PDB file of C-alpha atoms in Angstrom:
ATOM      1  CA  GLU A1484       0.000   0.000   0.000  1.00 71.00           C
ATOM      2  CA  ASP A1485       1.344   3.406  -0.962  1.00 72.00           C
ATOM      3  CA  GLN A1486       1.999   5.494   2.121  1.00 87.00           C
ATOM      4  CA  VAL A1487       3.681   8.709   3.209  1.00 94.00           C
ATOM      5  CA  THR A1488       4.608   9.306   6.855  1.00 95.00           C
ATOM      6  CA  GLN A1489       5.954  12.556   8.268  1.00 97.00           C
ATOM      7  CA  SER A1490       7.718  12.969  11.587  1.00 97.00           C
ATOM      8  CA  PRO A1491       7.697  14.495  14.028  1.00 97.00           C
ATOM      9  CA  GLU A1492       4.075  15.610  14.117  1.00 96.00           C
ATOM     10  CA  ALA A1493       5.104  18.829  15.841  1.00 97.00           C
ATOM     11  CA  LEU A1494       8.475  20.462  16.504  1.00 98.00           C
ATOM     12  CA  ARG A1495       9.378  23.454  18.632  1.00 98.00           C
ATOM     13  CA  LEU A1496      12.751  25.089  18.065  1.00 98.00           C
ATOM     14  CA  GLN A1497      14.513  28.049  19.516  1.00 98.00           C
ATOM     15  CA  GLU A1498      15.472  30.678  16.967  1.00 97.00           C
ATOM     16  CA  GLY A1499      18.813  29.622  15.463  1.00 97.00           C
ATOM     17  CA  GLU A1500      18.445  25.968  16.506  1.00 97.00           C
ATOM     18  CA  SER A1501      18.864  23.850  13.361  1.00 98.00           C
ATOM     19  CA  SER A1502      16.890  20.622  12.865  1.00 98.00           C
ATOM     20  CA  SER A1503      15.422  18.272  10.275  1.00 98.00           C
ATOM     21  CA  LEU A1504      11.943  17.107   9.330  1.00 98.00           C
ATOM     22  CA  ASN A1505      11.437  13.623   7.954  1.00 98.00           C
ATOM     23  CA  CYS A1506       9.205  12.264   5.206  1.00 98.00           C
ATOM     24  CA  SER A1507       9.342   8.510   4.720  1.00 97.00           C
ATOM     25  CA  TYR A1508       7.476   6.796   1.928  1.00 95.00           C
ATOM     26  CA  THR A1509       6.560   3.357   0.650  1.00 91.00           C
ATOM     27  CA  VAL A1510       5.349   3.716  -2.915  1.00 83.00           C
ATOM     28  CA  SER A1511       5.903   1.745  -6.051  1.00 80.00           C
ATOM     29  CA  GLY A1512       7.664   3.758  -8.693  1.00 83.00           C
ATOM     30  CA  LEU A1513       8.564   7.147  -7.258  1.00 88.00           C
ATOM     31  CA  ARG A1514       8.084   9.860  -9.883  1.00 90.00           C
ATOM     32  CA  GLY A1515       8.702  12.853  -7.671  1.00 93.00           C
ATOM     33  CA  LEU A1516       8.625  14.120  -4.093  1.00 96.00           C
ATOM     34  CA  PHE A1517       7.292  17.563  -3.248  1.00 97.00           C
ATOM     35  CA  TRP A1518       7.663  19.759  -0.188  1.00 98.00           C
ATOM     36  CA  TYR A1519       5.120  22.433   0.643  1.00 98.00           C
ATOM     37  CA  ARG A1520       4.775  25.000   3.389  1.00 98.00           C
ATOM     38  CA  GLN A1521       1.332  25.841   4.769  1.00 97.00           C
ATOM     39  CA  ASP A1522       0.563  28.806   6.993  1.00 96.00           C
ATOM     40  CA  PRO A1523      -2.595  28.807   9.131  1.00 91.00           C
ATOM     41  CA  GLY A1524      -5.685  29.643   7.118  1.00 87.00           C
ATOM     42  CA  LYS A1525      -3.833  29.491   3.799  1.00 92.00           C
ATOM     43  CA  GLY A1526      -3.237  27.001   1.025  1.00 95.00           C
ATOM     44  CA  PRO A1527       0.039  25.079   0.742  1.00 97.00           C
ATOM     45  CA  GLU A1528       2.914  26.923  -0.915  1.00 97.00           C
ATOM     46  CA  PHE A1529       5.266  24.943  -3.147  1.00 97.00           C
ATOM     47  CA  LEU A1530       8.887  24.736  -1.975  1.00 98.00           C
ATOM     48  CA  PHE A1531      10.807  21.939  -3.754  1.00 96.00           C
ATOM     49  CA  THR A1532      10.565  18.995  -6.108  1.00 96.00           C
ATOM     50  CA  LEU A1533      13.027  16.091  -5.881  1.00 96.00           C
ATOM     51  CA  TYR A1534      13.097  13.366  -8.518  1.00 93.00           C
ATOM     52  CA  SER A1535      15.875  10.931  -7.698  1.00 93.00           C
ATOM     53  CA  ALA A1536      17.904   9.620  -4.773  1.00 94.00           C
ATOM     54  CA  GLY A1537      20.860  11.812  -3.996  1.00 96.00           C
ATOM     55  CA  GLU A1538      19.216  14.975  -5.274  1.00 97.00           C
ATOM     56  CA  GLU A1539      19.300  18.102  -3.108  1.00 97.00           C
ATOM     57  CA  LYS A1540      17.561  21.478  -3.387  1.00 97.00           C
ATOM     58  CA  GLU A1541      18.123  24.621  -1.333  1.00 97.00           C
ATOM     59  CA  LYS A1542      16.214  27.818  -0.703  1.00 95.00           C
ATOM     60  CA  GLU A1543      17.320  30.294   1.923  1.00 95.00           C
ATOM     61  CA  ARG A1544      17.438  28.390   5.251  1.00 97.00           C
ATOM     62  CA  LEU A1545      15.818  25.249   3.820  1.00 98.00           C
ATOM     63  CA  LYS A1546      17.502  22.283   2.194  1.00 98.00           C
ATOM     64  CA  ALA A1547      15.674  19.197   0.950  1.00 98.00           C
ATOM     65  CA  THR A1548      17.360  15.848   0.342  1.00 98.00           C
ATOM     66  CA  LEU A1549      16.097  12.543  -1.023  1.00 97.00           C
ATOM     67  CA  THR A1550      17.040   8.890  -0.544  1.00 94.00           C
ATOM     68  CA  LYS A1551      15.283   5.774  -1.821  1.00 91.00           C
ATOM     69  CA  LYS A1552      13.117   5.572   1.280  1.00 93.00           C
ATOM     70  CA  GLU A1553      12.834   9.067   2.710  1.00 96.00           C
ATOM     71  CA  SER A1554      13.351  12.774   2.337  1.00 98.00           C
ATOM     72  CA  PHE A1555      14.614  15.296   4.845  1.00 98.00           C
ATOM     73  CA  LEU A1556      13.883  18.976   5.070  1.00 98.00           C
ATOM     74  CA  HIS A1557      16.793  20.560   6.904  1.00 98.00           C
ATOM     75  CA  ILE A1558      16.216  23.944   8.497  1.00 98.00           C
ATOM     76  CA  THR A1559      19.358  25.876   9.308  1.00 98.00           C
ATOM     77  CA  ALA A1560      19.255  28.660  11.903  1.00 98.00           C
ATOM     78  CA  PRO A1561      15.480  29.006  11.714  1.00 97.00           C
ATOM     79  CA  LYS A1562      13.670  32.274  12.343  1.00 97.00           C
ATOM     80  CA  PRO A1563      10.166  32.790  13.772  1.00 97.00           C
ATOM     81  CA  GLU A1564       8.848  33.423  10.257  1.00 97.00           C
ATOM     82  CA  ASP A1565       9.727  29.830   9.378  1.00 98.00           C
ATOM     83  CA  SER A1566       6.917  28.692  11.692  1.00 98.00           C
ATOM     84  CA  ALA A1567       4.384  26.784   9.565  1.00 98.00           C
ATOM     85  CA  THR A1568       3.220  23.291   8.749  1.00 97.00           C
ATOM     86  CA  TYR A1569       5.473  21.527   6.260  1.00 98.00           C
ATOM     87  CA  LEU A1570       3.821  18.985   3.983  1.00 98.00           C
ATOM     88  CA  CYS A1571       5.430  16.256   1.947  1.00 97.00           C
ATOM     89  CA  ALA A1572       3.768  14.665  -1.090  1.00 95.00           C
ATOM     90  CA  VAL A1573       4.899  11.746  -3.229  1.00 94.00           C
ATOM     91  CA  GLN A1574       3.989  11.143  -6.867  1.00 90.00           C
ATOM     92  CA  ALA A1575       3.861   7.433  -7.631  1.00 86.00           C
ATOM     93  CA  GLY A1576       3.034   6.298 -11.128  1.00 75.00           C
ATOM     94  CA  THR A1577       1.675   8.466 -13.897  1.00 71.00           C
ATOM     95  CA  GLY A1578      -1.921   9.139 -12.944  1.00 73.00           C
ATOM     96  CA  ALA A1579      -3.163  12.261 -11.183  1.00 71.00           C
ATOM     97  CA  ASN A1580      -4.656   9.983  -8.564  1.00 75.00           C
ATOM     98  CA  ASN A1581      -1.222   8.759  -7.543  1.00 82.00           C
ATOM     99  CA  LEU A1582      -0.166  11.759  -5.462  1.00 88.00           C
ATOM    100  CA  PHE A1583      -0.013  10.951  -1.736  1.00 91.00           C
ATOM    101  CA  PHE A1584       0.288  13.587   0.968  1.00 94.00           C
ATOM    102  CA  GLY A1585       1.600  13.177   4.494  1.00 95.00           C
ATOM    103  CA  THR A1586      -0.133  14.753   7.464  1.00 95.00           C
ATOM    104  CA  GLY A1587       2.595  17.357   7.915  1.00 96.00           C
ATOM    105  CA  THR A1588       4.996  18.592  10.583  1.00 97.00           C
ATOM    106  CA  ARG A1589       3.894  21.671  12.492  1.00 97.00           C
ATOM    107  CA  LEU A1590       7.020  23.742  13.156  1.00 98.00           C
ATOM    108  CA  THR A1591       7.122  26.498  15.758  1.00 98.00           C
ATOM    109  CA  VAL A1592      10.235  28.671  16.061  1.00 98.00           C
ATOM    110  CA  ILE A1593      10.434  30.581  19.308  1.00 97.00           C
ATOM    111  CA  PRO A1594      12.235  33.956  19.368  1.00 96.00           C
TER     112      PRO A1594
ATOM    113  CA  GLU B 222      -4.948  38.745  -9.884  1.00 63.00           C
ATOM    114  CA  THR B 223      -2.107  36.281  -9.790  1.00 81.00           C
ATOM    115  CA  GLY B 224      -1.788  32.607  -8.915  1.00 94.00           C
ATOM    116  CA  VAL B 225      -4.866  30.715  -7.828  1.00 97.00           C
ATOM    117  CA  THR B 226      -7.841  32.517  -6.316  1.00 97.00           C
ATOM    118  CA  GLN B 227     -10.831  31.041  -4.483  1.00 98.00           C
ATOM    119  CA  THR B 228     -14.158  32.507  -3.423  1.00 97.00           C
ATOM    120  CA  PRO B 229     -15.706  32.687  -0.967  1.00 97.00           C
ATOM    121  CA  ARG B 230     -13.023  32.410   1.695  1.00 96.00           C
ATOM    122  CA  HIS B 231     -15.527  31.428   4.360  1.00 97.00           C
ATOM    123  CA  LEU B 232     -18.929  29.781   4.002  1.00 96.00           C
ATOM    124  CA  VAL B 233     -21.497  28.688   6.540  1.00 95.00           C
ATOM    125  CA  MET B 234     -24.403  26.691   5.194  1.00 93.00           C
ATOM    126  CA  GLY B 235     -27.236  24.598   6.473  1.00 89.00           C
ATOM    127  CA  MET B 236     -27.695  21.014   5.445  1.00 88.00           C
ATOM    128  CA  THR B 237     -30.508  21.883   3.051  1.00 87.00           C
ATOM    129  CA  ASN B 238     -28.727  24.750   1.286  1.00 88.00           C
ATOM    130  CA  LYS B 239     -27.144  24.791  -2.151  1.00 94.00           C
ATOM    131  CA  LYS B 240     -23.948  26.753  -2.654  1.00 95.00           C
ATOM    132  CA  SER B 241     -20.981  26.849  -5.014  1.00 97.00           C
ATOM    133  CA  LEU B 242     -17.257  27.335  -4.531  1.00 98.00           C
ATOM    134  CA  LYS B 243     -15.306  29.061  -7.265  1.00 98.00           C
ATOM    135  CA  CYS B 244     -11.670  28.718  -8.258  1.00 98.00           C
ATOM    136  CA  GLU B 245      -9.713  30.593 -10.910  1.00 97.00           C
ATOM    137  CA  GLN B 246      -6.110  30.086 -11.944  1.00 97.00           C
ATOM    138  CA  HIS B 247      -4.052  32.752 -13.719  1.00 95.00           C
ATOM    139  CA  LEU B 248      -1.033  30.521 -14.415  1.00 96.00           C
ATOM    140  CA  GLY B 249      -1.920  29.051 -17.792  1.00 94.00           C
ATOM    141  CA  HIS B 250      -1.993  25.540 -16.329  1.00 95.00           C
ATOM    142  CA  ASN B 251      -3.769  22.576 -17.881  1.00 93.00           C
ATOM    143  CA  ALA B 252      -4.799  20.611 -14.779  1.00 93.00           C
ATOM    144  CA  MET B 253      -6.997  21.699 -11.883  1.00 95.00           C
ATOM    145  CA  TYR B 254      -7.846  19.918  -8.645  1.00 95.00           C
ATOM    146  CA  TRP B 255     -10.231  20.024  -5.698  1.00 96.00           C
ATOM    147  CA  TYR B 256      -8.970  18.835  -2.308  1.00 96.00           C
ATOM    148  CA  LYS B 257     -10.561  18.489   1.118  1.00 96.00           C
ATOM    149  CA  GLN B 258      -8.370  19.231   4.133  1.00 96.00           C
ATOM    150  CA  SER B 259      -9.496  18.089   7.568  1.00 94.00           C
ATOM    151  CA  ALA B 260      -7.580  18.318  10.818  1.00 89.00           C
ATOM    152  CA  LYS B 261      -5.019  15.561  11.421  1.00 85.00           C
ATOM    153  CA  LYS B 262      -5.675  13.994   8.000  1.00 91.00           C
ATOM    154  CA  PRO B 263      -3.709  14.085   4.768  1.00 92.00           C
ATOM    155  CA  LEU B 264      -5.059  16.187   1.939  1.00 94.00           C
ATOM    156  CA  GLU B 265      -7.843  14.234   0.231  1.00 92.00           C
ATOM    157  CA  LEU B 266      -7.972  14.535  -3.547  1.00 92.00           C
ATOM    158  CA  MET B 267     -11.598  14.871  -4.659  1.00 94.00           C
ATOM    159  CA  PHE B 268     -11.598  15.696  -8.367  1.00 93.00           C
ATOM    160  CA  VAL B 269      -9.109  16.268 -11.162  1.00 92.00           C
ATOM    161  CA  TYR B 270      -9.643  18.023 -14.472  1.00 91.00           C
ATOM    162  CA  ASN B 271      -7.133  17.934 -17.306  1.00 86.00           C
ATOM    163  CA  PHE B 272      -7.826  20.187 -20.301  1.00 83.00           C
ATOM    164  CA  LYS B 273     -11.377  20.678 -18.938  1.00 79.00           C
ATOM    165  CA  GLU B 274     -12.056  16.931 -18.862  1.00 81.00           C
ATOM    166  CA  GLN B 275     -12.656  15.194 -15.543  1.00 81.00           C
ATOM    167  CA  THR B 276     -10.110  12.439 -15.138  1.00 79.00           C
ATOM    168  CA  GLU B 277     -10.449  11.447 -11.506  1.00 73.00           C
ATOM    169  CA  ASN B 278     -13.294  11.163  -9.044  1.00 73.00           C
ATOM    170  CA  ASN B 279     -12.161   9.588  -5.831  1.00 74.00           C
ATOM    171  CA  SER B 280     -15.455   8.077  -4.706  1.00 84.00           C
ATOM    172  CA  VAL B 281     -16.738  11.470  -3.687  1.00 92.00           C
ATOM    173  CA  PRO B 282     -20.403  11.581  -2.565  1.00 93.00           C
ATOM    174  CA  SER B 283     -22.790  12.948  -5.166  1.00 93.00           C
ATOM    175  CA  ARG B 284     -23.654  15.899  -2.921  1.00 95.00           C
ATOM    176  CA  PHE B 285     -20.389  17.354  -4.307  1.00 96.00           C
ATOM    177  CA  SER B 286     -20.598  18.181  -8.003  1.00 95.00           C
ATOM    178  CA  PRO B 287     -17.652  19.682  -9.907  1.00 95.00           C
ATOM    179  CA  GLU B 288     -17.793  21.813 -13.030  1.00 95.00           C
ATOM    180  CA  CYS B 289     -14.957  22.998 -15.245  1.00 94.00           C
ATOM    181  CA  PRO B 290     -16.227  25.348 -17.982  1.00 93.00           C
ATOM    182  CA  ASN B 291     -12.710  26.171 -19.224  1.00 92.00           C
ATOM    183  CA  SER B 292      -9.114  25.493 -18.270  1.00 90.00           C
ATOM    184  CA  SER B 293      -8.957  28.531 -15.981  1.00 94.00           C
ATOM    185  CA  HIS B 294     -12.114  28.072 -13.923  1.00 96.00           C
ATOM    186  CA  LEU B 295     -13.309  25.342 -11.608  1.00 97.00           C
ATOM    187  CA  PHE B 296     -16.442  25.150  -9.508  1.00 97.00           C
ATOM    188  CA  LEU B 297     -17.588  22.868  -6.740  1.00 97.00           C
ATOM    189  CA  HIS B 298     -21.358  22.758  -6.344  1.00 97.00           C
ATOM    190  CA  LEU B 299     -22.600  21.750  -2.911  1.00 96.00           C
ATOM    191  CA  HIS B 300     -26.035  20.506  -1.887  1.00 94.00           C
ATOM    192  CA  THR B 301     -27.529  18.726   1.121  1.00 93.00           C
ATOM    193  CA  LEU B 302     -24.184  18.529   2.868  1.00 94.00           C
ATOM    194  CA  GLN B 303     -23.537  16.834   6.196  1.00 94.00           C
ATOM    195  CA  PRO B 304     -21.755  18.300   9.251  1.00 94.00           C
ATOM    196  CA  GLU B 305     -18.782  15.990   8.594  1.00 94.00           C
ATOM    197  CA  ASP B 306     -18.267  17.848   5.303  1.00 96.00           C
ATOM    198  CA  SER B 307     -17.056  20.857   7.282  1.00 96.00           C
ATOM    199  CA  ALA B 308     -13.425  21.386   6.250  1.00 96.00           C
ATOM    200  CA  LEU B 309     -11.039  23.552   4.268  1.00 97.00           C
ATOM    201  CA  TYR B 310     -11.592  23.064   0.538  1.00 98.00           C
ATOM    202  CA  LEU B 311      -8.550  23.765  -1.554  1.00 98.00           C
ATOM    203  CA  CYS B 312      -8.238  24.292  -5.266  1.00 98.00           C
ATOM    204  CA  ALA B 313      -4.936  23.723  -7.035  1.00 97.00           C
ATOM    205  CA  SER B 314      -3.519  23.797 -10.542  1.00 96.00           C
ATOM    206  CA  SER B 315      -0.455  22.414 -12.264  1.00 94.00           C
ATOM    207  CA  GLN B 316       1.072  22.326 -15.708  1.00 93.00           C
ATOM    208  CA  ASP B 317       0.496  18.582 -15.792  1.00 86.00           C
ATOM    209  CA  TYR B 318       0.047  15.662 -13.372  1.00 80.00           C
ATOM    210  CA  ARG B 319       3.730  15.198 -12.727  1.00 82.00           C
ATOM    211  CA  ARG B 320       4.520  18.784 -11.883  1.00 89.00           C
ATOM    212  CA  GLU B 321       4.201  20.748  -8.674  1.00 93.00           C
ATOM    213  CA  GLN B 322       0.771  22.096  -7.788  1.00 95.00           C
ATOM    214  CA  TYR B 323      -0.094  25.656  -6.879  1.00 96.00           C
ATOM    215  CA  PHE B 324      -2.835  26.075  -4.326  1.00 97.00           C
ATOM    216  CA  GLY B 325      -5.433  28.717  -3.681  1.00 97.00           C
ATOM    217  CA  PRO B 326      -6.085  30.066  -0.175  1.00 96.00           C
ATOM    218  CA  GLY B 327      -9.005  27.716   0.359  1.00 97.00           C
ATOM    219  CA  THR B 328     -12.628  28.046   1.413  1.00 97.00           C
ATOM    220  CA  ARG B 329     -13.355  27.307   5.062  1.00 97.00           C
ATOM    221  CA  LEU B 330     -16.728  25.532   4.956  1.00 97.00           C
ATOM    222  CA  THR B 331     -18.911  25.015   8.005  1.00 96.00           C
ATOM    223  CA  VAL B 332     -22.061  22.918   7.692  1.00 95.00           C
ATOM    224  CA  THR B 333     -24.601  23.476  10.456  1.00 92.00           C
TER     225      THR B 333
END
């Protein structure tokens, strides 16, 4: 069964305290892995796409990496404005129905 | 307007009402989606349209009825909803199935 699991469910960090969020997946035929950021009361905002193991993408304080079983979103020296829920989604196969979302990690960065 | 817009942003309706949600994308994308987002659950894909043709319907109850008059507009018609249908309804678009999706701000629906 295709599945995406994100951990931890919630994470509280002090400003400047680096950490990583995890997205593990069991799907047949990974076509792509997506990271999104969602602020309260808003729709998800696209961050990164990763297509193959070993690939890395960076944007400001965020860096996403991908292995054959999981992806990490590394947050370096986070700021309060990085507080949000981070969602991971995995595209398996070619159909539009084959996109699986995790339940997200709610990140809070304390000043 | 840029990106993906949704109206209304908030909606309260009784179980016997009929209402519609509207979505418009200004990105020139070919695919549009409706999702339901409930607390502690993954995003649930409801409907997919590709070049105005519905390609997916994930066993959604018939009280939800989508409409896609052109590749830029998407509607979700609601009638005789249940309280458990209360959720955030998100519209998204993408260039094609394999590409990243861009989401609207959502409509917070409350069914009383």
